[in-house]
Amino acid sequence: MVAQKPVHVKSARSRIHRLRLSFSALNADALLVTHLPNIRYLCGFTGSAGILLVEHTRATLFTDSRYTLQARQEVYDASTAIAAHGLIRAVAEALKGRRGAIRLGFAPAQVTVAQKTALQLAAGARVRWLAAPDLIERLRAVKDPDELARMRQSARLISDVWTASVRHVKPDVSELAVAAEIERSMKLQGASGPSFETIVASGPRSAWPHARPTPKLLRKNELVVLDQGAILRDYCSDMTRTVFLGRSSVGARAGVRNKVRSLYAAVLEAQEAAMAAIRPGISAASVDVAARKVFKRLGLEQYFTHSTGHGLGLEIHEMPRLGRGEETLLEAGMVVTVEPGVYVERLGGIRIEDEVLVTSQGAEVLTSASREFLEL
Ligand code: ZN
Ligand code: ZN
């Protein structure tokens, strides 16, 4: 498929411009960008080999000859340099041509020791390394209008995928088969693929928050956790629904159903409490606290074993994390998931996850699939 020429050069320009403002505050001369989603965010390049060097008066994308044509079509707001002998060497050569010492900002979690050593060797002692973690990630946390339009579309798509594929969730179908139907539906609706490996976890396996689908068949009287996300026009979606394969009213089975029903109501209440807490200016941690409070009141807090949510966008996990101790303040334009859950050994797990946009007034839920208790 031919890549479309980006039409939102204006907002991308403001991205690099905003990045320059934040690295100037650190007194850096340049920033070395190696993380591919950050490169895509800043200059539009979607290839698998690239380093972007952002300086005060220029930005250069270093890539190799496989990407000559692609870069010409995709890259905006940066010039492209095709490296003949490795990206790091090309960056070093470029830095060698600059005057005086260069204070080079880098993200410690993303630049490898090998890259740092090679650059140091090739560019000499004039490079002064300046740790600058999360600079671009903080920009990416607040979506611009073009990104928000894509996030809305991606969230709508995953909601439609759920509606189209829920009929495959029934006894004697394998977890893998259900996952395959979900991913097929994503592609039929225009997604480039899943944003993570689709989770279909049934029965006791649903108590594993990140279970991989297996050949196990779904059975009557089991919980099934289905966590799915798609990538549409580069932007990820993420939504979880949990259903119960019940429809039995006799004896012990009715007991299980009642237990499951009350746990489901608890998770839904926790999710609604967390969503109600979301507004600009409050900390990410306080959203997590709002969900946890509900479980505590119901005596279920020990079953909620992960954080309440996470940002998402070009990647499935972005800033901010809605978890304990997260001091990031929410801002209008952030998109986060709200996904409390309970996981009970043997009985199974229940998680309900939706995407929420932080607005100037509070919050808007972007995923639209019904959250009613669904007994199939
Ligand atoms: Zn999810
Ligand atoms: Zn998630």
Coordinates of C-alpha atoms and ligand atoms in Angstrom, one line a residue:
M1 CA 0.0 0.0 0.0
V2 CA 1.3 3.4 -0.9
A3 CA 1.9 5.7 2.1
Q4 CA -0.2 8.9 1.9
K5 CA 1.7 12.2 2.0
P6 CA 1.1 13.6 5.5
V7 CA -1.3 16.4 5.4
H8 CA -0.8 17.7 9.0
V9 CA 2.7 19.2 8.6
K10 CA 1.6 22.2 10.6
S11 CA 1.0 20.3 13.8
A12 CA 4.1 18.2 13.3
R13 CA 6.1 21.5 13.0
S14 CA 4.8 22.5 16.3
R15 CA 5.9 19.2 17.7
I16 CA 9.6 19.7 16.9
H17 CA 9.2 23.3 17.9
R18 CA 7.8 22.3 21.3
L19 CA 10.6 19.7 21.7
R20 CA 13.2 22.4 21.1
L21 CA 11.7 24.5 23.8
S22 CA 11.9 21.7 26.3
F23 CA 15.5 20.7 25.5
S24 CA 16.6 24.3 25.5
A25 CA 15.4 24.5 29.1
L26 CA 17.8 21.6 29.8
N27 CA 20.6 23.6 28.2
A28 CA 21.1 21.0 25.5
D29 CA 22.4 21.8 22.0
A30 CA 20.9 18.8 20.4
L31 CA 18.7 15.8 21.1
L32 CA 19.4 12.3 19.9
V33 CA 16.1 10.5 19.1
T34 CA 16.4 6.7 18.6
H35 CA 13.0 5.4 19.7
L36 CA 11.1 4.7 16.4
P37 CA 7.6 5.9 17.6
N38 CA 9.2 9.1 18.7
I39 CA 10.8 9.6 15.3
R40 CA 7.5 8.9 13.6
Y41 CA 5.8 11.4 15.9
L42 CA 8.3 14.1 15.2
C43 CA 9.0 13.8 11.4
G44 CA 6.5 11.2 10.0
F45 CA 9.1 8.4 9.2
T46 CA 7.7 4.9 9.7
G47 CA 10.7 2.8 8.7
S48 CA 12.4 0.4 11.0
A49 CA 15.9 1.9 10.9
G50 CA 16.4 5.6 11.8
I51 CA 18.0 8.1 14.2
L52 CA 16.7 11.6 14.3
L53 CA 19.1 14.4 15.4
V54 CA 17.2 17.5 16.5
E55 CA 19.3 20.7 16.8
H56 CA 18.2 24.2 17.3
T57 CA 18.3 25.2 13.7
R58 CA 17.9 21.9 11.9
A59 CA 16.7 18.3 12.3
T60 CA 18.2 15.4 10.4
L61 CA 16.8 11.9 9.9
F62 CA 19.6 9.3 9.4
T63 CA 18.4 6.2 7.7
D64 CA 19.8 3.6 5.2
S65 CA 19.4 3.1 1.5
R66 CA 16.4 0.7 1.9
Y67 CA 14.4 3.8 2.9
T68 CA 15.5 6.4 0.4
L69 CA 12.2 6.5 -1.5
Q70 CA 10.0 6.0 1.6
A71 CA 11.8 8.8 3.5
R72 CA 11.3 11.1 0.5
Q73 CA 7.6 10.5 0.7
E74 CA 7.1 10.4 4.4
V75 CA 9.5 12.7 6.1
Y76 CA 8.6 16.3 6.9
D77 CA 10.3 19.0 9.0
A78 CA 13.6 17.2 8.8
S79 CA 16.2 16.6 6.1
T80 CA 17.2 13.0 5.3
A81 CA 20.7 11.7 5.3
I82 CA 21.2 8.2 3.8
A83 CA 24.0 6.5 5.9
A84 CA 26.4 4.3 3.9
H85 CA 28.3 2.8 6.9
G86 CA 25.9 2.6 9.8
L87 CA 23.6 5.2 11.4
I88 CA 25.7 5.9 14.4
R89 CA 28.8 6.6 12.3
A90 CA 26.7 9.0 10.2
V91 CA 25.5 10.8 13.3
A92 CA 29.0 11.0 14.6
E93 CA 30.3 12.5 11.3
A94 CA 27.5 15.1 11.4
L95 CA 28.4 16.0 15.0
K96 CA 32.1 16.3 14.1
G97 CA 31.2 19.1 11.7
R98 CA 29.7 21.2 14.5
R99 CA 31.8 23.8 16.4
G100 CA 32.9 23.4 20.0
A101 CA 31.5 21.0 22.6
I102 CA 28.0 19.6 22.0
R103 CA 25.7 19.0 24.9
L104 CA 23.7 16.1 23.5
G105 CA 20.5 15.2 25.2
F106 CA 19.5 11.5 25.1
A107 CA 16.9 9.2 26.7
P108 CA 18.8 6.7 28.9
A109 CA 16.1 4.0 28.6
Q110 CA 16.3 4.1 24.8
V111 CA 19.9 4.7 23.8
T112 CA 21.9 1.4 24.0
V113 CA 25.3 1.2 25.6
A114 CA 26.6 0.0 22.2
Q115 CA 25.2 3.1 20.5
K116 CA 26.5 5.5 23.1
T117 CA 30.0 3.9 23.1
A118 CA 30.2 3.9 19.3
L119 CA 29.1 7.6 19.1
Q120 CA 31.6 8.5 21.8
L121 CA 34.4 6.8 19.9
A122 CA 33.5 8.3 16.6
A123 CA 32.6 11.8 17.6
G124 CA 35.3 12.2 20.2
A125 CA 35.2 13.9 23.6
R126 CA 33.4 17.0 22.4
V127 CA 30.1 15.2 23.0
R128 CA 28.8 15.9 26.5
W129 CA 26.0 13.5 27.3
L130 CA 22.9 14.9 29.0
A131 CA 20.3 12.5 30.3
A132 CA 16.9 13.8 29.2
P133 CA 14.3 11.1 29.9
D134 CA 10.7 11.3 28.7
L135 CA 11.0 14.7 26.9
I136 CA 9.1 13.5 23.8
E137 CA 6.9 11.1 25.8
R138 CA 5.6 14.1 27.8
L139 CA 4.7 15.9 24.6
R140 CA 3.1 12.8 23.2
A141 CA 0.9 12.4 26.3
V142 CA -1.2 15.4 25.2
K143 CA -2.7 14.7 21.8
D144 CA -3.1 17.3 19.1
P145 CA -6.4 17.6 17.1
D146 CA -5.1 15.4 14.3
E147 CA -4.1 12.7 16.8
L148 CA -7.4 13.0 18.6
A149 CA -9.4 12.5 15.4
R150 CA -7.4 9.3 14.8
M151 CA -7.8 8.1 18.4
R152 CA -11.5 8.5 18.2
Q153 CA -11.6 6.5 14.9
S154 CA -9.5 3.8 16.4
A155 CA -11.7 3.6 19.5
R156 CA -14.8 3.4 17.4
L157 CA -13.3 0.7 15.3
I158 CA -12.5 -1.5 18.3
S159 CA -16.0 -1.0 19.7
D160 CA -17.4 -2.2 16.3
V161 CA -15.0 -5.1 16.3
W162 CA -16.4 -6.2 19.6
T163 CA -20.0 -6.0 18.4
A164 CA -19.1 -8.0 15.3
S165 CA -17.1 -10.7 17.0
V166 CA -19.0 -11.4 20.3
R167 CA -21.1 -14.0 18.5
H168 CA -18.0 -16.2 18.3
V169 CA -17.7 -16.3 22.1
K170 CA -19.5 -19.6 22.9
P171 CA -18.8 -23.0 24.3
D172 CA -16.6 -25.5 22.4
V173 CA -14.8 -22.7 20.5
S174 CA -11.1 -22.3 21.3
E175 CA -9.5 -19.2 22.8
L176 CA -7.3 -19.0 19.7
A177 CA -10.2 -19.2 17.3
V178 CA -12.0 -16.4 19.1
A179 CA -8.8 -14.3 19.0
A180 CA -8.4 -15.0 15.3
E181 CA -12.0 -13.8 14.6
I182 CA -11.4 -10.6 16.6
E183 CA -8.1 -9.9 14.7
R184 CA -9.8 -10.7 11.3
S185 CA -12.6 -8.3 12.1
M186 CA -10.1 -5.6 12.9
K187 CA -8.5 -6.0 9.4
L188 CA -11.8 -6.2 7.6
Q189 CA -12.7 -2.9 9.2
G190 CA -9.6 -1.2 8.0
A191 CA -7.1 -1.6 10.9
S192 CA -3.5 -2.4 10.0
G193 CA -3.5 -5.1 12.7
P194 CA -3.8 -5.6 16.5
S195 CA -2.0 -3.2 18.7
F196 CA -1.0 -6.1 21.0
E197 CA -1.6 -9.8 21.0
T198 CA -5.3 -10.2 21.5
I199 CA -6.1 -11.7 24.9
V200 CA -8.8 -14.3 25.2
A201 CA -8.6 -16.1 28.5
S202 CA -11.3 -18.4 29.8
G203 CA -12.1 -20.2 33.0
P204 CA -9.3 -20.3 35.6
R205 CA -7.0 -18.8 33.0
S206 CA -8.9 -15.6 33.0
A207 CA -7.3 -14.9 36.4
W208 CA -4.1 -14.3 34.6
P209 CA -4.3 -10.6 33.6
H210 CA -2.1 -11.1 30.6
A211 CA -2.9 -14.6 29.5
R212 CA -2.1 -15.6 25.9
P213 CA -4.9 -17.4 24.0
T214 CA -4.4 -21.1 23.8
P215 CA -6.2 -24.1 22.1
K216 CA -8.3 -24.5 25.3
L217 CA -12.0 -24.7 24.4
L218 CA -14.4 -22.3 26.1
R219 CA -16.8 -24.1 28.4
K220 CA -20.2 -23.4 30.1
N221 CA -20.0 -21.7 33.4
E222 CA -16.7 -19.9 32.7
L223 CA -15.7 -16.3 32.7
V224 CA -14.0 -15.1 29.5
V225 CA -11.8 -12.0 29.5
L226 CA -11.3 -10.5 26.0
D227 CA -8.8 -7.7 25.7
Q228 CA -8.4 -6.3 22.2
G229 CA -6.8 -3.3 20.5
A230 CA -6.3 -2.3 16.9
I231 CA -4.0 0.1 15.1
L232 CA -5.8 2.4 12.7
R233 CA -3.9 5.2 10.9
D234 CA -1.0 4.6 13.3
Y235 CA -3.0 5.0 16.5
C236 CA -3.8 2.3 19.0
S237 CA -7.0 1.4 20.7
D238 CA -7.5 -0.8 23.8
M239 CA -10.7 -2.2 25.2
T240 CA -11.6 -5.2 27.5
R241 CA -14.9 -6.9 28.0
T242 CA -15.6 -9.9 30.2
V243 CA -18.5 -12.2 29.6
F244 CA -19.9 -15.2 31.4
L245 CA -20.9 -18.4 29.6
G246 CA -23.7 -19.3 31.9
R247 CA -27.4 -19.6 31.3
S248 CA -27.8 -22.2 34.0
S249 CA -30.1 -21.7 37.0
V250 CA -29.6 -25.0 38.9
G251 CA -27.6 -25.8 42.0
A252 CA -23.9 -24.9 42.3
R253 CA -23.9 -23.3 38.9
A254 CA -26.4 -20.6 40.0
G255 CA -24.1 -20.0 43.0
V256 CA -21.2 -19.3 40.6
R257 CA -23.3 -17.0 38.5
N258 CA -24.4 -15.0 41.5
K259 CA -20.8 -14.7 42.7
V260 CA -19.6 -13.6 39.2
R261 CA -22.5 -11.1 38.9
S262 CA -21.6 -9.4 42.1
L263 CA -17.9 -9.2 41.2
Y264 CA -18.8 -7.8 37.9
A265 CA -20.9 -5.1 39.5
A266 CA -17.9 -4.3 41.8
V267 CA -15.5 -3.9 38.8
L268 CA -18.0 -1.7 37.0
E269 CA -18.5 0.5 40.1
A270 CA -14.7 0.8 40.4
Q271 CA -14.4 1.8 36.8
E272 CA -17.1 4.4 37.0
A273 CA -15.6 5.8 40.2
A274 CA -12.2 6.1 38.4
M275 CA -13.8 7.7 35.3
A276 CA -15.7 10.2 37.5
A277 CA -12.4 11.2 39.2
I278 CA -10.8 12.1 35.8
R279 CA -10.4 15.9 35.1
P280 CA -7.6 18.2 34.3
G281 CA -5.3 19.1 37.2
I282 CA -5.7 16.0 39.3
S283 CA -2.9 13.5 39.7
A284 CA -2.8 10.2 37.8
A285 CA -2.5 8.4 41.1
S286 CA -5.8 9.8 42.4
V287 CA -7.7 8.1 39.6
D288 CA -6.1 4.8 40.7
V289 CA -7.1 5.6 44.3
A290 CA -10.7 6.2 43.3
A291 CA -10.9 2.7 41.8
R292 CA -9.0 1.1 44.7
K293 CA -11.3 2.7 47.2
V294 CA -14.4 0.9 45.8
F295 CA -12.6 -2.5 46.0
K296 CA -11.5 -1.7 49.6
R297 CA -15.0 -0.9 50.7
L298 CA -16.2 -4.2 49.2
G299 CA -13.3 -6.2 50.7
L300 CA -11.9 -7.0 47.3
E301 CA -8.7 -4.9 47.2
Q302 CA -6.4 -7.9 47.3
Y303 CA -7.8 -9.2 44.0
F304 CA -7.0 -6.0 42.1
T305 CA -3.4 -6.6 41.2
H306 CA -2.4 -4.1 38.6
S307 CA -2.6 -0.3 38.0
T308 CA -5.9 1.3 36.9
G309 CA -4.8 2.4 33.4
H310 CA -2.3 3.9 31.0
G311 CA -2.0 6.4 28.3
L312 CA -2.0 5.2 24.7
G313 CA -1.5 6.6 21.2
L314 CA 1.2 5.7 18.7
E315 CA 2.1 3.0 21.3
I316 CA -0.2 0.8 23.4
H317 CA 1.5 2.0 26.6
E318 CA 2.3 5.6 27.0
M319 CA 2.4 8.3 29.6
P320 CA 0.7 8.8 32.0
R321 CA 0.3 5.6 34.0
L322 CA -2.7 5.6 36.3
G323 CA -1.1 3.9 39.2
R324 CA 0.2 4.3 42.7
G325 CA 2.6 7.1 43.3
E326 CA 2.1 8.6 39.8
E327 CA 2.3 12.4 40.3
T328 CA 1.7 13.4 36.7
L329 CA -1.2 15.9 36.6
L330 CA -3.8 15.1 34.0
E331 CA -4.3 17.6 31.2
A332 CA -7.0 18.1 28.6
G333 CA -6.0 16.1 25.5
M334 CA -4.6 13.1 27.3
V335 CA -6.1 9.7 26.4
V336 CA -6.0 7.0 29.0
T337 CA -7.5 3.6 29.6
V338 CA -9.5 2.9 32.8
E339 CA -9.3 -0.9 33.4
P340 CA -9.8 -2.1 36.9
G341 CA -10.1 -5.9 37.4
V342 CA -10.4 -8.6 40.0
Y343 CA -8.6 -11.9 39.6
V344 CA -9.6 -14.8 41.8
E345 CA -7.6 -18.0 41.6
R346 CA -9.7 -20.9 40.2
L347 CA -12.9 -18.8 39.7
G348 CA -11.3 -16.5 37.1
G349 CA -10.9 -12.8 36.3
I350 CA -13.1 -9.9 35.4
R351 CA -11.7 -6.7 33.8
I352 CA -13.6 -3.9 32.1
E353 CA -11.5 -1.5 30.1
D354 CA -12.4 1.7 28.2
E355 CA -10.6 4.6 26.7
V356 CA -11.2 8.0 28.2
L357 CA -10.2 11.4 26.8
V358 CA -9.4 14.1 29.4
T359 CA -11.4 17.2 28.4
S360 CA -11.5 20.7 29.8
Q361 CA -14.7 19.8 31.6
G362 CA -13.7 16.3 32.8
A363 CA -13.8 13.1 30.8
E364 CA -15.3 11.6 27.7
V365 CA -15.4 7.9 27.1
L366 CA -14.2 7.1 23.6
T367 CA -15.0 3.3 23.4
S368 CA -18.7 2.7 23.1
A369 CA -19.4 -1.0 23.4
S370 CA -21.9 -1.9 26.1
R371 CA -20.6 -2.6 29.6
E372 CA -23.7 -4.4 30.8
F373 CA -23.1 -7.9 32.4
L374 CA -23.3 -10.2 29.4
E375 CA -24.3 -13.8 30.0
L376 CA -24.0 -15.9 26.8
Ligands
ZN1 ZN -6.3 -3.8 27.2
ZN2 ZN -4.8 -1.5 28.6

